GROMACS .gro file of C-alpha atoms in nm:
model
  455
    1MET     CA    1  11.588  12.267  12.797
    2LEU     CA    2  11.751  11.869  12.745
    3SER     CA    3  11.480  11.678  12.486
    4PRO     CA    4  11.292  11.437  12.654
    5SER     CA    5  11.399  11.019  12.628
    6PRO     CA    6  11.218  10.890  12.345
    7ARG     CA    7  11.057  10.633  12.618
    8ALA     CA    8  10.907  10.967  12.746
    9VAL     CA    9  10.715  11.081  12.461
   10ALA     CA   10  10.622  10.810  12.367
   11LEU     CA   11  10.513  10.766  12.753
   12ALA     CA   12  10.312  11.113  12.663
   13VAL     CA   13  10.106  10.944  12.338
   14LEU     CA   14  10.068  10.656  12.545
   15ARG     CA   15   9.876  10.828  12.817
   16GLU     CA   16   9.703  11.084  12.569
   17TRP     CA   17   9.580  10.793  12.374
   18GLY     CA   18   9.472  10.597  12.681
   19ARG     CA   19   9.249  10.892  12.744
   20ARG     CA   20   9.089  10.925  12.434
   21PRO     CA   21   9.192  10.726  12.090
   22ALA     CA   22   9.168  10.929  11.837
   23ASP     CA   23   9.417  10.939  11.491
   24LEU     CA   24   9.769  10.796  11.672
   25ASP     CA   25   9.965  10.946  11.380
   26ARG     CA   26   9.851  11.285  11.455
   27ILE     CA   27   9.878  11.220  11.802
   28ILE     CA   28  10.264  11.126  11.802
   29ASP     CA   29  10.341  11.395  11.529
   30ARG     CA   30  10.233  11.609  11.820
   31HIS     CA   31  10.441  11.481  12.033
   32LEU     CA   32  10.757  11.429  11.832
   33GLY     CA   33  10.725  11.889  11.742
   34ARG     CA   34  10.738  11.924  12.119
   35ALA     CA   35  11.064  11.723  12.154
   36GLY     CA   36  11.261  11.949  12.014
   37SER     CA   37  11.568  11.847  11.859
   38LEU     CA   38  11.527  11.468  11.956
   39ALA     CA   39  11.755  11.266  11.732
   40ASP     CA   40  11.598  11.099  11.415
   41ARG     CA   41  11.669  10.788  11.602
   42ASP     CA   42  11.558  10.883  11.855
   43ARG     CA   43  11.243  11.032  11.658
   44ARG     CA   44  11.179  10.677  11.476
   45LEU     CA   45  11.266  10.488  11.877
   46ALA     CA   46  10.931  10.691  11.979
   47PHE     CA   47  10.748  10.616  11.721
   48GLY     CA   48  10.794  10.272  11.693
   49LEU     CA   49  10.729  10.225  12.078
   50ALA     CA   50  10.392  10.394  12.086
   51SER     CA   51  10.263  10.223  11.754
   52GLY     CA   52  10.408   9.912  11.875
   53ALA     CA   53  10.224   9.927  12.219
   54VAL     CA   54   9.919  10.027  12.086
   55GLN     CA   55   9.890   9.753  11.807
   56ARG     CA   56   9.926   9.446  12.115
   57GLN     CA   57   9.709   9.680  12.333
   58GLY     CA   58   9.510   9.400  12.378
   59TYR     CA   59   9.752   9.128  12.449
   60LEU     CA   60   9.902   9.357  12.662
   61ASP     CA   61   9.627   9.419  12.875
   62TRP     CA   62   9.490   9.107  12.949
   63LEU     CA   63   9.833   9.000  13.047
   64ALA     CA   64   9.838   9.258  13.321
   65ALA     CA   65   9.579   9.237  13.458
   66ARG     CA   66   9.705   8.878  13.557
   67PHE     CA   67   9.916   9.066  13.733
   68CYS     CA   68   9.745   9.337  13.903
   69ARG     CA   69   9.543   9.345  14.171
   70ARG     CA   70   9.315   9.651  14.088
   71PRO     CA   71   9.186   9.665  13.787
   72LEU     CA   72   9.340   9.836  13.446
   73PRO     CA   73   9.056  10.096  13.428
   74ARG     CA   74   9.117  10.162  13.743
   75LEU     CA   75   9.453  10.265  13.769
   76ASP     CA   76   9.655  10.618  13.664
   77PRO     CA   77   9.651  10.705  13.291
   78LEU     CA   78  10.008  10.773  13.313
   79ALA     CA   79  10.079  10.402  13.547
   80LEU     CA   80   9.847  10.204  13.273
   81ALA     CA   81  10.062  10.373  12.980
   82ALA     CA   82  10.428  10.268  13.149
   83LEU     CA   83  10.269   9.903  13.186
   84ARG     CA   84  10.191   9.880  12.844
   85LEU     CA   85  10.530  10.029  12.688
   86GLY     CA   86  10.732   9.831  12.920
   87LEU     CA   87  10.573   9.500  12.840
   88PHE     CA   88  10.533   9.554  12.495
   89GLN     CA   89  10.949   9.601  12.505
   90LEU     CA   90  10.987   9.332  12.711
   91LEU     CA   91  10.809   9.084  12.507
   92PHE     CA   92  10.810   9.177  12.145
   93LEU     CA   93  11.141   9.381  12.113
   94ASP     CA   94  11.426   9.124  12.156
   95ARG     CA   95  11.670   9.424  12.078
   96VAL     CA   96  11.558   9.550  12.416
   97PRO     CA   97  11.740   9.419  12.741
   98ALA     CA   98  11.513   9.374  13.004
   99PHE     CA   99  11.695   9.592  13.247
  100ALA     CA  100  11.663   9.892  13.014
  101ALA     CA  101  11.287   9.807  12.894
  102VAL     CA  102  11.209   9.849  13.258
  103HIS     CA  103  11.489  10.083  13.402
  104GLU     CA  104  11.407  10.363  13.158
  105THR     CA  105  11.046  10.309  13.155
  106VAL     CA  106  10.987  10.341  13.493
  107ALA     CA  107  11.216  10.636  13.500
  108ALA     CA  108  11.090  10.860  13.200
  109ALA     CA  109  10.705  10.764  13.342
  110LYS     CA  110  10.845  10.953  13.672
  111ALA     CA  111  11.001  11.228  13.509
  112LEU     CA  112  10.641  11.296  13.344
  113GLY     CA  113  10.510  11.299  13.674
  114LEU     CA  114  10.430  10.953  13.842
  115ALA     CA  115  10.384  10.953  14.190
  116ASP     CA  116  10.703  10.712  14.330
  117ARG     CA  117  10.464  10.499  14.500
  118THR     CA  118  10.302  10.388  14.161
  119ALA     CA  119  10.605  10.393  13.987
  120GLY     CA  120  10.681  10.131  14.246
  121PHE     CA  121  10.374   9.935  14.194
  122VAL     CA  122  10.526   9.954  13.768
  123ASN     CA  123  10.877   9.867  13.859
  124ALA     CA  124  10.721   9.554  14.017
  125VAL     CA  125  10.448   9.415  13.805
  126LEU     CA  126  10.728   9.489  13.484
  127ARG     CA  127  11.013   9.306  13.719
  128GLN     CA  128  10.738   9.008  13.811
  129VAL     CA  129  10.641   9.009  13.429
  130ASP     CA  130  11.032   8.922  13.278
  131ARG     CA  131  11.118   8.664  13.568
  132GLN     CA  132  10.818   8.445  13.461
  133ARG     CA  133  10.844   8.491  13.088
  134PRO     CA  134  10.899   8.124  13.009
  135LEU     CA  135  10.540   8.056  13.207
  136LEU     CA  136  10.325   8.341  13.130
  137PRO     CA  137   9.988   8.207  13.078
  138GLU     CA  138   9.826   8.174  12.774
  139PRO     CA  139   9.490   8.317  12.633
  140ALA     CA  140   9.439   7.944  12.443
  141ALA     CA  141   9.458   7.756  12.797
  142SER     CA  142   9.136   7.985  12.960
  143LEU     CA  143   8.866   8.146  12.645
  144PRO     CA  144   8.727   8.003  12.426
  145ALA     CA  145   8.876   7.979  12.087
  146THR     CA  146   8.747   8.316  11.874
  147GLU     CA  147   8.855   8.503  12.251
  148ALA     CA  148   9.182   8.357  12.214
  149LEU     CA  149   9.221   8.436  11.912
  150ALA     CA  150   9.150   8.761  11.936
  151VAL     CA  151   9.378   8.837  12.262
  152ALA     CA  152   9.685   8.666  12.100
  153ALA     CA  153   9.669   8.832  11.833
  154SER     CA  154   9.566   9.154  11.952
  155LEU     CA  155   9.228   9.274  11.806
  156PRO     CA  156   8.889   9.356  11.897
  157ALA     CA  157   8.618   9.013  11.990
  158TRP     CA  158   8.352   9.185  11.783
  159LEU     CA  159   8.577   9.184  11.458
  160VAL     CA  160   8.799   8.851  11.477
  161ALA     CA  161   8.431   8.680  11.535
  162ARG     CA  162   8.312   8.832  11.209
  163TRP     CA  163   8.648   8.675  11.032
  164HIS     CA  164   8.587   8.365  11.149
  165ARG     CA  165   8.220   8.357  11.084
  166ALA     CA  166   8.300   8.444  10.742
  167LEU     CA  167   8.645   8.238  10.677
  168GLY     CA  168   8.666   7.946  10.886
  169PRO     CA  169   8.939   7.951  11.204
  170GLU     CA  170   9.210   7.874  10.971
  171ALA     CA  171   9.157   8.183  10.722
  172ALA     CA  172   9.050   8.387  10.989
  173ALA     CA  173   9.347   8.304  11.234
  174SER     CA  174   9.571   8.393  10.909
  175ARG     CA  175   9.389   8.763  10.892
  176CYS     CA  176   9.492   8.796  11.251
  177GLN     CA  177   9.818   8.738  11.186
  178ALA     CA  178   9.831   8.951  10.918
  179ALA     CA  179   9.739   9.256  11.058
  180ASN     CA  180  10.041   9.236  11.320
  181GLN     CA  181  10.306   9.215  11.042
  182PRO     CA  182  10.528   9.459  10.944
  183ALA     CA  183  10.426   9.608  10.603
  184PRO     CA  184  10.622   9.679  10.351
  185LEU     CA  185  10.702   9.976  10.226
  186VAL     CA  186  10.606  10.021   9.843
  187LEU     CA  187  10.637  10.286   9.605
  188ARG     CA  188  10.517  10.396   9.285
  189ALA     CA  189  10.784  10.515   9.016
  190ASN     CA  190  10.663  10.843   8.875
  191ARG     CA  191  10.647  10.753   8.436
  192ARG     CA  192  10.751  11.066   8.410
  193ARG     CA  193  11.033  11.071   8.527
  194GLY     CA  194  11.199  10.729   8.461
  195ASP     CA  195  10.974  10.374   8.506
  196ALA     CA  196  11.039  10.081   8.809
  197GLY     CA  197  11.400   9.944   8.671
  198ARG     CA  198  11.548  10.296   8.707
  199LEU     CA  199  11.371  10.342   9.070
  200LEU     CA  200  11.512  10.022   9.110
  201ALA     CA  201  11.897  10.107   9.043
  202SER     CA  202  11.905  10.450   9.199
  203LEU     CA  203  11.767  10.282   9.523
  204ALA     CA  204  11.974   9.940   9.473
  205ALA     CA  205  12.291  10.181   9.438
  206ALA     CA  206  12.251  10.368   9.790
  207GLY     CA  207  12.232   9.988   9.921
  208LEU     CA  208  11.852   9.920   9.970
  209ALA     CA  209  11.711   9.616   9.973
  210ALA     CA  210  11.465   9.703   9.710
  211ALA     CA  211  11.298   9.509   9.490
  212PRO     CA  212  11.013   9.462   9.164
  213GLY     CA  213  10.666   9.484   9.300
  214ARG     CA  214  10.457   9.159   9.194
  215PHE     CA  215  10.151   9.272   9.047
  216ALA     CA  216  10.145   9.636   8.966
  217PRO     CA  217  10.366   9.677   8.712
  218GLN     CA  218  10.537  10.090   8.815
  219ALA     CA  219  10.605   9.896   9.179
  220VAL     CA  220  10.873   9.873   9.369
  221ARG     CA  221  10.883   9.702   9.741
  222LEU     CA  222  11.177   9.802  10.024
  223PRO     CA  223  11.178   9.688  10.403
  224ALA     CA  224  10.928   9.828  10.657
  225ASP     CA  225  11.261   9.950  10.788
  226ALA     CA  226  11.401  10.124  10.520
  227GLY     CA  227  11.403  10.435  10.678
  228PRO     CA  228  11.243  10.779  10.649
  229VAL     CA  229  11.076  10.863  10.323
  230PRO     CA  230  11.223  11.212  10.253
  231GLU     CA  231  11.560  11.054  10.280
  232LEU     CA  232  11.532  10.793  10.074
  233PRO     CA  233  11.725  10.825   9.652
  234GLY     CA  234  11.482  10.996   9.434
  235TYR     CA  235  11.257  11.110   9.694
  236SER     CA  236  11.291  11.529   9.638
  237GLN     CA  237  11.369  11.434   9.252
  238GLY     CA  238  10.999  11.317   9.224
  239LEU     CA  239  11.101  10.943   9.110
  240PHE     CA  240  10.828  10.766   9.283
  241GLN     CA  241  10.519  10.798   9.508
  242VAL     CA  242  10.464  10.624   9.812
  243GLN     CA  243  10.176  10.366   9.740
  244ASP     CA  244  10.038   9.980   9.809
  245GLU     CA  245  10.036   9.722   9.538
  246ALA     CA  246   9.660   9.697   9.579
  247ALA     CA  247   9.556  10.050   9.576
  248GLN     CA  248   9.859  10.056   9.243
  249LEU     CA  249   9.550   9.831   9.069
  250VAL     CA  250   9.252  10.026   9.146
  251PRO     CA  251   9.322  10.332   8.958
  252LEU     CA  252   9.363  10.119   8.649
  253LEU     CA  253   9.071  10.016   8.599
  254LEU     CA  254   8.943  10.281   8.462
  255GLY     CA  255   9.128  10.215   8.161
  256PRO     CA  256   9.284  10.534   8.186
  257VAL     CA  257   9.435  10.695   7.838
  258PRO     CA  258   9.634  11.009   7.722
  259GLY     CA  259   9.395  11.238   7.717
  260GLY     CA  260   9.116  11.097   7.914
  261SER     CA  261   8.904  11.300   8.125
  262PHE     CA  262   8.928  11.146   8.503
  263LEU     CA  263   8.743  11.237   8.871
  264ASP     CA  264   8.900  11.106   9.107
  265ALA     CA  265   8.595  11.141   9.441
  266CYS     CA  266   8.757  11.106   9.718
  267ALA     CA  267   9.145  11.217   9.654
  268GLY     CA  268   9.333  11.180  10.011
  269LEU     CA  269   9.757  11.236   9.983
  270GLY     CA  270   9.722  11.165   9.630
  271GLY     CA  271   9.854  10.817   9.564
  272LYS     CA  272   9.617  10.777   9.261
  273THR     CA  273   9.535  11.122   9.219
  274THR     CA  274   9.909  11.109   9.099
  275GLN     CA  275   9.857  10.814   8.921
  276LEU     CA  276   9.611  10.921   8.712
  277ALA     CA  277   9.768  11.206   8.570
  278GLU     CA  278  10.078  11.019   8.533
  279LEU     CA  279   9.859  10.821   8.287
  280ALA     CA  280   9.643  11.075   8.173
  281GLY     CA  281   9.921  11.278   8.047
  282PRO     CA  282   9.979  11.666   7.935
  283ALA     CA  283   9.700  11.619   7.806
  284GLY     CA  284   9.442  11.436   8.027
  285ARG     CA  285   9.213  11.621   8.282
  286ILE     CA  286   9.224  11.557   8.615
  287VAL     CA  287   9.011  11.634   8.865
  288ALA     CA  288   9.032  11.595   9.232
  289VAL     CA  289   8.817  11.637   9.532
  290GLU     CA  290   8.896  11.674   9.898
  291PRO     CA  291   8.768  11.784  10.171
  292GLU     CA  292   9.046  11.799  10.422
  293PRO     CA  293   9.274  12.075  10.450
  294ALA     CA  294   9.566  11.950  10.560
  295ARG     CA  295   9.518  11.659  10.306
  296ARG     CA  296   9.478  11.924  10.035
  297ARG     CA  297   9.798  12.063  10.152
  298LEU     CA  298   9.995  11.725  10.142
  299LEU     CA  299   9.827  11.641   9.773
  300ALA     CA  300   9.973  11.958   9.645
  301GLU     CA  301  10.283  11.913   9.791
  302ASN     CA  302  10.310  11.588   9.610
  303LEU     CA  303  10.227  11.695   9.243
  304GLY     CA  304  10.453  11.971   9.250
  305ARG     CA  305  10.692  11.732   9.391
  306LEU     CA  306  10.613  11.476   9.108
  307GLY     CA  307  10.584  11.781   8.814
  308LEU     CA  308  10.225  11.703   8.775
  309THR     CA  309  10.061  12.002   8.920
  310ALA     CA  310   9.956  12.210   8.577
  311GLU     CA  311   9.778  11.847   8.527
  312VAL     CA  312   9.520  11.872   8.872
  313GLU     CA  313   9.242  12.080   8.938
  314ILE     CA  314   9.216  12.001   9.278
  315ARG     CA  315   8.891  12.119   9.452
  316ALA     CA  316   8.788  12.173   9.831
  317GLY     CA  317   8.473  12.026  10.003
  318ARG     CA  318   8.248  11.720   9.970
  319LEU     CA  319   8.201  11.535   9.623
  320GLU     CA  320   7.848  11.555   9.747
  321GLU     CA  321   7.890  11.939   9.744
  322GLN     CA  322   8.095  11.972   9.430
  323ALA     CA  323   7.885  11.733   9.179
  324ARG     CA  324   7.678  12.056   9.138
  325THR     CA  325   7.918  12.229   8.982
  326LEU     CA  326   8.086  11.953   8.838
  327PRO     CA  327   7.959  11.851   8.496
  328GLN     CA  328   7.688  11.632   8.513
  329GLY     CA  329   7.862  11.344   8.265
  330GLY     CA  330   8.197  11.472   8.189
  331PHE     CA  331   8.421  11.240   8.298
  332GLN     CA  332   8.551  10.931   8.103
  333GLY     CA  333   8.617  10.775   8.440
  334VAL     CA  334   8.525  10.817   8.844
  335LEU     CA  335   8.716  10.723   9.082
  336LEU     CA  336   8.503  10.614   9.393
  337ASP     CA  337   8.821  10.504   9.674
  338ALA     CA  338   8.544  10.547   9.958
  339PRO     CA  339   8.603  10.622  10.329
  340CYS     CA  340   8.534  10.339  10.524
  341SER     CA  341   8.663  10.129  10.844
  342GLY     CA  342   8.992  10.016  10.717
  343THR     CA  343   8.965   9.643  10.808
  344GLY     CA  344   9.200   9.605  10.528
  345VAL     CA  345   9.500   9.820  10.686
  346LEU     CA  346   9.514   9.740  11.008
  347ARG     CA  347   9.907   9.607  10.964
  348ARG     CA  348   9.994   9.995  10.859
  349HIS     CA  349   9.716  10.177  11.145
  350PRO     CA  350   9.692   9.961  11.446
  351ASP     CA  351   9.510  10.198  11.590
  352LEU     CA  352   9.196  10.125  11.372
  353ARG     CA  353   9.182   9.836  11.542
  354TRP     CA  354   9.013   9.985  11.891
  355ARG     CA  355   8.875  10.293  11.735
  356ARG     CA  356   8.606  10.103  11.532
  357GLN     CA  357   8.302   9.939  11.656
  358PRO     CA  358   8.019   9.757  11.527
  359GLU     CA  359   7.809  10.002  11.445
  360ASP     CA  360   8.065  10.151  11.242
  361LEU     CA  361   7.975   9.995  10.967
  362ALA     CA  362   7.642  10.077  10.928
  363ARG     CA  363   7.756  10.412  10.936
  364TYR     CA  364   8.014  10.428  10.690
  365GLN     CA  365   7.754  10.218  10.411
  366ALA     CA  366   7.518  10.512  10.457
  367LYS     CA  367   7.827  10.704  10.384
  368GLN     CA  368   7.926  10.493  10.069
  369LEU     CA  369   7.564  10.488   9.880
  370ALA     CA  370   7.506  10.880   9.935
  371LEU     CA  371   7.910  10.953   9.758
  372LEU     CA  372   7.821  10.721   9.528
  373GLU     CA  373   7.472  10.849   9.422
  374ALA     CA  374   7.699  11.208   9.360
  375ALA     CA  375   7.947  10.991   9.187
  376GLY     CA  376   7.746  10.830   8.917
  377PRO     CA  377   7.591  11.099   8.733
  378LEU     CA  378   7.907  11.282   8.651
  379VAL     CA  379   8.012  10.945   8.516
  380ALA     CA  380   8.009  10.987   8.116
  381GLU     CA  381   7.785  10.782   7.881
  382GLY     CA  382   8.021  10.452   7.792
  383GLY     CA  383   8.205  10.568   8.053
  384VAL     CA  384   8.311  10.424   8.416
  385LEU     CA  385   8.298  10.400   8.769
  386VAL     CA  386   8.533  10.199   9.030
  387TYR     CA  387   8.370  10.172   9.348
  388ALA     CA  388   8.630  10.074   9.649
  389THR     CA  389   8.749  10.070   9.947
  390CYS     CA  390   9.075   9.921  10.195
  391SER     CA  391   8.773   9.731  10.408
  392HIS     CA  392   8.720   9.330  10.405
  393GLU     CA  393   8.410   9.402  10.544
  394PRO     CA  394   8.070   9.285  10.319
  395GLU     CA  395   7.799   9.591  10.469
  396GLU     CA  396   8.086   9.821  10.301
  397ASN     CA  397   8.145   9.658   9.966
  398GLU     CA  398   7.897   9.366   9.817
  399GLU     CA  399   7.626   9.502   9.997
  400VAL     CA  400   7.677   9.902   9.897
  401LEU     CA  401   7.748   9.733   9.512
  402ALA     CA  402   7.426   9.591   9.422
  403ALA     CA  403   7.186   9.853   9.641
  404PHE     CA  404   7.383  10.079   9.393
  405LEU     CA  405   7.294   9.923   9.067
  406ALA     CA  406   6.955   9.782   9.154
  407ARG     CA  407   6.893  10.149   9.199
  408HIS     CA  408   7.112  10.290   8.889
  409PRO     CA  409   7.009   9.991   8.604
  410GLY     CA  410   7.159  10.218   8.381
  411PHE     CA  411   7.569  10.071   8.552
  412ARG     CA  412   7.662   9.742   8.534
  413GLN     CA  413   7.913   9.521   8.708
  414ASP     CA  414   8.226   9.516   8.417
  415ASP     CA  415   8.548   9.223   8.410
  416PRO     CA  416   8.786   9.417   8.581
  417ARG     CA  417   9.060   9.208   8.444
  418PRO     CA  418   9.142   9.307   8.091
  419TRP     CA  419   9.229   9.611   8.249
  420LEU     CA  420   9.506   9.451   8.492
  421PRO     CA  421   9.863   9.324   8.413
  422ALA     CA  422   9.849   9.007   8.388
  423PRO     CA  423  10.039   8.878   8.729
  424ALA     CA  424   9.795   9.074   8.837
  425ARG     CA  425   9.428   8.878   8.757
  426GLU     CA  426   9.411   8.622   9.035
  427LEU     CA  427   9.331   8.844   9.207
  428VAL     CA  428   8.987   8.861   9.076
  429ASP     CA  429   8.720   8.623   9.234
  430GLY     CA  430   8.430   8.444   9.053
  431GLN     CA  431   8.209   8.755   9.118
  432GLY     CA  432   8.404   8.991   8.928
  433LEU     CA  433   8.548   9.159   9.200
  434LEU     CA  434   8.968   9.274   9.299
  435ARG     CA  435   9.008   9.191   9.634
  436THR     CA  436   9.348   9.194   9.840
  437GLU     CA  437   9.436   8.970  10.105
  438PRO     CA  438   9.755   9.078  10.309
  439ALA     CA  439   9.791   8.723  10.460
  440ARG     CA  440   9.806   8.579  10.123
  441HIS     CA  441   9.938   8.844   9.881
  442ASP     CA  442  10.158   9.067  10.138
  443THR     CA  443   9.925   9.392  10.013
  444ASP     CA  444   9.705   9.621  10.162
  445GLY     CA  445   9.341   9.459  10.197
  446PHE     CA  446   9.133   9.645   9.918
  447PHE     CA  447   8.817   9.559   9.738
  448ALA     CA  448   8.738   9.702   9.380
  449ALA     CA  449   8.474   9.682   9.131
  450ARG     CA  450   8.426   9.818   8.783
  451LEU     CA  451   8.123   9.988   8.676
  452ALA     CA  452   8.042  10.012   8.334
  453ARG     CA  453   7.784  10.335   8.248
  454LYS     CA  454   7.590  10.190   7.979
  455GLY     CA  455   7.614  10.426   7.661
   0.00000   0.00000   0.00000
């Protein structure tokens, strides 16, 4: 049996996504798993086509609606997926010839079962858009300013409106534009097996355009298209962990020292867990709590690859459950990188923009406060609790912080600057909070506060 084409895989992903938006990476992984012996190059193409079409979906739908007589929600899901995929290639992929963008997309849709008549309709719309490319309508010509910005940047109108109110028009536009820029691939050199200089030399020897980080001392930056991470020099030897620079700064706020005891309350894949283990050394004690089995498996794999398995105890379950059996006041530092809306990482996770709704902010806030309530008693007297999110939204950041401090006078907000590398101290604002902005710093958008427990 022949493998499907990259466009057929991307179309299958977009059809499923259109029916029920969910975690896009998982949908793509599932369909690539069904694709059999698809070459690595074609797998990367399928991934880029699917994720790019989802990222630009708002603008693509707005444009498609101007060339379709029938409302888009009434179209066959495969036809709508084909329109999005074809338009994305025509308008955003300069290296794809127009003929290939149209013909191969329609052929892939027919191979997946699209009726000839509907395929002809998709073909006609795509060719009409291609012919009119120099004269395509602009959102700003027919929409109010914030709505036009939302369409042009392919972001939900509610999110753009709140950024516009909070930041003003220019800064809001910059944040929206940054949400569609390619994010660099950032590595953190494993201190146990070398420093950033060694990693840079290894990557440069392989012909990769690597550069040192701007804010974090162990950071090494690569272009977004540097290739599959497992194929990079030093991956299998455990020389590095993938971790954005902003994320690398957050554990430093704990002031980790060799031999210290630390809790990563929401460990995920282990970027911050492994960083704490490196800094605490073989004599340190690290506990990592993670409820999701798939993430725990990847966390264990990363620990093994980096040579840090012995230093970390992985606990399965939610923090609220584990807090009952963890020692009260037993940790010098507790890191709570809380689940959040993820509005600071939209350029890395393009599907999040369509999966989040305004009411989600209150739901996340309640979850974040519950996690802080569970984490607080685990901090030793004189110890530190670091609260962080990858969100820009005050409901998940300042409001959560204020509510927790109001309930817990035994904690006080502490200045994070002494614990940061000198270049990163500019990232601390006038409120004493670490904030990073993709548009200004070319990092993920993070918020972090250092809370000291009175001793």
